[in-house]
PDB file of C-alpha atoms in Angstrom:
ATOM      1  CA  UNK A   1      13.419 -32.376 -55.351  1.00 64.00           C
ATOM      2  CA  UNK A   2      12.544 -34.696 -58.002  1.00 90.00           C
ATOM      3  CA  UNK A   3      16.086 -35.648 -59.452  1.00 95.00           C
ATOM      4  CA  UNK A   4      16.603 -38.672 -61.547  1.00 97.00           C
ATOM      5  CA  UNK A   5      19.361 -39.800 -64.089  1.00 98.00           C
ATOM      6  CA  UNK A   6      20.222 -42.230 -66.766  1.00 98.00           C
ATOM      7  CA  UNK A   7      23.359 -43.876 -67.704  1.00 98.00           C
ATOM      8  CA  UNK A   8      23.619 -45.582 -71.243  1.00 97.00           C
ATOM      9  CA  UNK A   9      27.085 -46.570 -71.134  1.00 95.00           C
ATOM     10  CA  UNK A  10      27.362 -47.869 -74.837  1.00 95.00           C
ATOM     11  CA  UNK A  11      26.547 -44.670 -76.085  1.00 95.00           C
ATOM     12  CA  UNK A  12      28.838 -42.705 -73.312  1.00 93.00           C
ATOM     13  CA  UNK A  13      25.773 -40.881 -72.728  1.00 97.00           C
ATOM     14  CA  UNK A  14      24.275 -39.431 -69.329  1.00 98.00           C
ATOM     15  CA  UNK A  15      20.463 -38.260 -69.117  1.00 98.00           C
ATOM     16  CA  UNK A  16      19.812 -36.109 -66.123  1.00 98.00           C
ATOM     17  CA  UNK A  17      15.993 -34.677 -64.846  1.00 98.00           C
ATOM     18  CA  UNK A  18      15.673 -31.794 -61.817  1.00 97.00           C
ATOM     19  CA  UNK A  19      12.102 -30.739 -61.629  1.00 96.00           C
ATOM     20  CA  UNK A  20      10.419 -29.402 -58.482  1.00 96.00           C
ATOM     21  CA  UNK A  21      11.184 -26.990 -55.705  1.00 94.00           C
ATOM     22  CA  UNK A  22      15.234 -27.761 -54.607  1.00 89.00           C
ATOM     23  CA  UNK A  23      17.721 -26.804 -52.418  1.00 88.00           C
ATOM     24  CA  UNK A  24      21.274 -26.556 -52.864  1.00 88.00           C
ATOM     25  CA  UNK A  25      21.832 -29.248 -50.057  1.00 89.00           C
ATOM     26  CA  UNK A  26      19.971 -31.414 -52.010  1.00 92.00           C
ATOM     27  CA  UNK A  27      21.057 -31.135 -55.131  1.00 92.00           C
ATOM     28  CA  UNK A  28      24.838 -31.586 -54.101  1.00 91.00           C
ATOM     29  CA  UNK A  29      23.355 -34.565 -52.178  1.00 94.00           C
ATOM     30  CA  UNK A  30      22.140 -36.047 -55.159  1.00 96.00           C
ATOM     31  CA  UNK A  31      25.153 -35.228 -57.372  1.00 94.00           C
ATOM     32  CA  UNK A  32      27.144 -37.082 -55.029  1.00 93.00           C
ATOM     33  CA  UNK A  33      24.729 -40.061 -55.108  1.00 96.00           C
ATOM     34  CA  UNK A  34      24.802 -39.725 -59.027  1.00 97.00           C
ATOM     35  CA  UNK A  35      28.878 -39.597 -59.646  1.00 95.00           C
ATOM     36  CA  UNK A  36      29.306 -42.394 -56.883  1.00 96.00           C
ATOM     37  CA  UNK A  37      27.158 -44.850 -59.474  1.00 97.00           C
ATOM     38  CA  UNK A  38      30.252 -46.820 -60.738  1.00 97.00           C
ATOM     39  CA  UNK A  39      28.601 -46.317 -64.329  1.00 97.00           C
ATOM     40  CA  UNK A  40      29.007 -42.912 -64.349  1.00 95.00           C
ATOM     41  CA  UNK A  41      32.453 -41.109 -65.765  1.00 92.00           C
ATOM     42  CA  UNK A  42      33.089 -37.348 -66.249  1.00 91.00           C
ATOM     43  CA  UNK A  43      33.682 -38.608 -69.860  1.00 91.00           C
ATOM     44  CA  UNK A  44      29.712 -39.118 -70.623  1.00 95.00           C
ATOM     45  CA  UNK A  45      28.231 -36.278 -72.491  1.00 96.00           C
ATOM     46  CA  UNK A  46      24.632 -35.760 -72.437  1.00 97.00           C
ATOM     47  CA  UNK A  47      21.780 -33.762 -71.101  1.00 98.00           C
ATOM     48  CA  UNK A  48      20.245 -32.217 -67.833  1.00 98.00           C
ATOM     49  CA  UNK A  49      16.951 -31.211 -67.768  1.00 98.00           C
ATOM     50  CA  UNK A  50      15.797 -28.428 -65.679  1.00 97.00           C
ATOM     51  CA  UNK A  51      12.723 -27.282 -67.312  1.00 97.00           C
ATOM     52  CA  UNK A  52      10.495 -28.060 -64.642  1.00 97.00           C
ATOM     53  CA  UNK A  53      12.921 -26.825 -61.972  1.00 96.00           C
ATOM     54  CA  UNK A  54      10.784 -24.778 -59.841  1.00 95.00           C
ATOM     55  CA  UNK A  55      13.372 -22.480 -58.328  1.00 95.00           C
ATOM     56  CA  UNK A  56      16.375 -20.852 -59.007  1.00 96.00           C
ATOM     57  CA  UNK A  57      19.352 -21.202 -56.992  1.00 95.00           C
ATOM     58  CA  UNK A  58      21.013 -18.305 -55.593  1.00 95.00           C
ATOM     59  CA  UNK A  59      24.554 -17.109 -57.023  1.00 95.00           C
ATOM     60  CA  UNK A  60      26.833 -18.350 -53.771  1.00 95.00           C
ATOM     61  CA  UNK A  61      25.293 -21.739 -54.345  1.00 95.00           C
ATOM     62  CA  UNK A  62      25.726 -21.877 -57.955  1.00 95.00           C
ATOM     63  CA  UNK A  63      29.549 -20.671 -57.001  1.00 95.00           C
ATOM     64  CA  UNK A  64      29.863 -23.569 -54.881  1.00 94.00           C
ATOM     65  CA  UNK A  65      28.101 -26.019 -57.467  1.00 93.00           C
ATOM     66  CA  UNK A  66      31.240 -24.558 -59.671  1.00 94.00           C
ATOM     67  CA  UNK A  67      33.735 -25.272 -57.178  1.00 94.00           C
ATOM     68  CA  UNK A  68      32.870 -29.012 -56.368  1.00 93.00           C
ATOM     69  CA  UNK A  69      32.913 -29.672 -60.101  1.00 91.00           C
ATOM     70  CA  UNK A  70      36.453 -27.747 -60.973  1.00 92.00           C
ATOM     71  CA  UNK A  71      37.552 -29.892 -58.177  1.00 91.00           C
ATOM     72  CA  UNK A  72      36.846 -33.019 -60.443  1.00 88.00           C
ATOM     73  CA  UNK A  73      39.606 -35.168 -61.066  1.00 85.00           C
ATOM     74  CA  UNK A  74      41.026 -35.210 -65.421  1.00 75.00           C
ATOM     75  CA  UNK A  75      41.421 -32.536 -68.469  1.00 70.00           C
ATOM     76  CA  UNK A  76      38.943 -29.620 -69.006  1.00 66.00           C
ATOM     77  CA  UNK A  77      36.456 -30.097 -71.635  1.00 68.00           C
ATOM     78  CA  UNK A  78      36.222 -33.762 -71.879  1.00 79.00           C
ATOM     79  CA  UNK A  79      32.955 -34.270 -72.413  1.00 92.00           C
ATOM     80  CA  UNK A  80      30.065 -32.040 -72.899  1.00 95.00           C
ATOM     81  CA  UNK A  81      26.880 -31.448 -71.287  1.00 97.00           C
ATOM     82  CA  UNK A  82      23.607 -29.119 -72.080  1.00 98.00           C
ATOM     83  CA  UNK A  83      21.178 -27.950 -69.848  1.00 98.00           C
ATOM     84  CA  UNK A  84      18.119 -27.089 -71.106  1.00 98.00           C
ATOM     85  CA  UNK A  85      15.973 -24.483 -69.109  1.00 98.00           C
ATOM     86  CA  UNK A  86      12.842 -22.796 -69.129  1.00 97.00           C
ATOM     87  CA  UNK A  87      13.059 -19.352 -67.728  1.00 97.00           C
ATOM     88  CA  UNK A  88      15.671 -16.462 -68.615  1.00 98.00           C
ATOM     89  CA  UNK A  89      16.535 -16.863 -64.963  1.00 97.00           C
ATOM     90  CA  UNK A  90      17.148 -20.213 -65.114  1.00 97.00           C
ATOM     91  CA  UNK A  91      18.700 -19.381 -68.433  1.00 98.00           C
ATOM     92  CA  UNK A  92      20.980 -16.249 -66.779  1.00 97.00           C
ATOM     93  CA  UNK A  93      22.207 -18.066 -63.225  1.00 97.00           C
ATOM     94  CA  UNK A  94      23.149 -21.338 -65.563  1.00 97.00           C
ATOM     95  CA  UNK A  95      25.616 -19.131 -67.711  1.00 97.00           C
ATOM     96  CA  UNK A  96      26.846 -17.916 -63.801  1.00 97.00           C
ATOM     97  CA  UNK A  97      27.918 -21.606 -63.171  1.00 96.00           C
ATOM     98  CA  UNK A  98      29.119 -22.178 -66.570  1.00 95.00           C
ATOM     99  CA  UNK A  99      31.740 -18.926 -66.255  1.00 95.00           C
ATOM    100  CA  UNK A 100      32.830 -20.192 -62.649  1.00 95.00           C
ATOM    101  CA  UNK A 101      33.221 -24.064 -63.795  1.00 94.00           C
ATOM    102  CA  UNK A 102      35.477 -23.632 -66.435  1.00 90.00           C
ATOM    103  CA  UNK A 103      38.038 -25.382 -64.592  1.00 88.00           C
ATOM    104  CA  UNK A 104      35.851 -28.784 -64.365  1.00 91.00           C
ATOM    105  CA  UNK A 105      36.507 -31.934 -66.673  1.00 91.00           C
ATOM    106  CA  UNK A 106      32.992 -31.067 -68.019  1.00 93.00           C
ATOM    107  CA  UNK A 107      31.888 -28.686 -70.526  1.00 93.00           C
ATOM    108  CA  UNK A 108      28.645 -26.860 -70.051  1.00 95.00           C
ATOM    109  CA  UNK A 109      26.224 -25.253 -72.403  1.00 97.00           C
ATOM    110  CA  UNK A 110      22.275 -23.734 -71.715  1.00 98.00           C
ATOM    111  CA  UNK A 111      19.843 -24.001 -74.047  1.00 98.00           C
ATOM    112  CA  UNK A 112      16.139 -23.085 -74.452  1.00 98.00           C
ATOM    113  CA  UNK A 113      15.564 -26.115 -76.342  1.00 98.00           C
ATOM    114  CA  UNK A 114      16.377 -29.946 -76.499  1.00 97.00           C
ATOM    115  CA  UNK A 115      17.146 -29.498 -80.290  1.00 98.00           C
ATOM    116  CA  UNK A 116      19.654 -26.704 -80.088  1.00 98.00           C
ATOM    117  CA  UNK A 117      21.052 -28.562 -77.128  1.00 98.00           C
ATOM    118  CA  UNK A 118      21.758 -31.807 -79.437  1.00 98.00           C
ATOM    119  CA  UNK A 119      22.763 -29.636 -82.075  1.00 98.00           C
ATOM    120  CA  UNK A 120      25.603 -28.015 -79.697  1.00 97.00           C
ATOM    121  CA  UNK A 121      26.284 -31.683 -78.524  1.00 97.00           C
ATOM    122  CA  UNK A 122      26.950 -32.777 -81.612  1.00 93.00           C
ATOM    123  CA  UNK A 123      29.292 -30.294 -82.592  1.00 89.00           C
TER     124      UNK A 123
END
């Protein structure tokens, strides 16, 4: 899984890239590898990427995606972040994860496009 990020911390901003084939293992892997950086905060806003995510995750993992992020430490709806997808899948299991996170310190949004997603960002 092809999973990169990028951290401007001046701008409290987080840019986030999943492309490829993926498994839930690895994903959580990464997140872990990604919220360990001491750059990152649950306070940057930003975007995640997954328009070139090959798969789609099944709905237990996306539940326990959901679960490790309520389990975040601060205030719901801190910060916001949009993931932009590709497919109406990608588009319908997202929305899944965004109704069982809505305890985590992060807000979540799907979009079909990067300029709806910054529009909903900047709101």
């Amino acid at each position: 899984m092809p999973a990169t990020y990028h951290i401007d911390k001046k701008k409290s901003w987080i840019e986030i890239k999943i492309s490829g084939e993926s498994t839930a293992h690895a994903l959580a892997q990464f997140t872990r590898q990604m919220q360990a950086d001491p750059d990152y905060s649950d306070d940057l806003s930003g975007v995640v990427d997954c328009r070139e995510l090959a798969n789609v995750f099944e709905l237990t993992e996306v539940r326990d995606f959901a679960e490790d992020a309520n389990r975040r430490p601060g205030p719901p709806w801190r910060s916001k972040r949009a993931v932009i997808v590709a497919s109406t899948a990608h588009y319908s299991i997202t929305r899944m994860f965004m109704l069982f996170a809505d305890s985590s310190p992060i807000q979540y949004g799907v979009f079909y496009s990067r300029e709806t997603a910054m529009e909903w960002l900047r709101e």
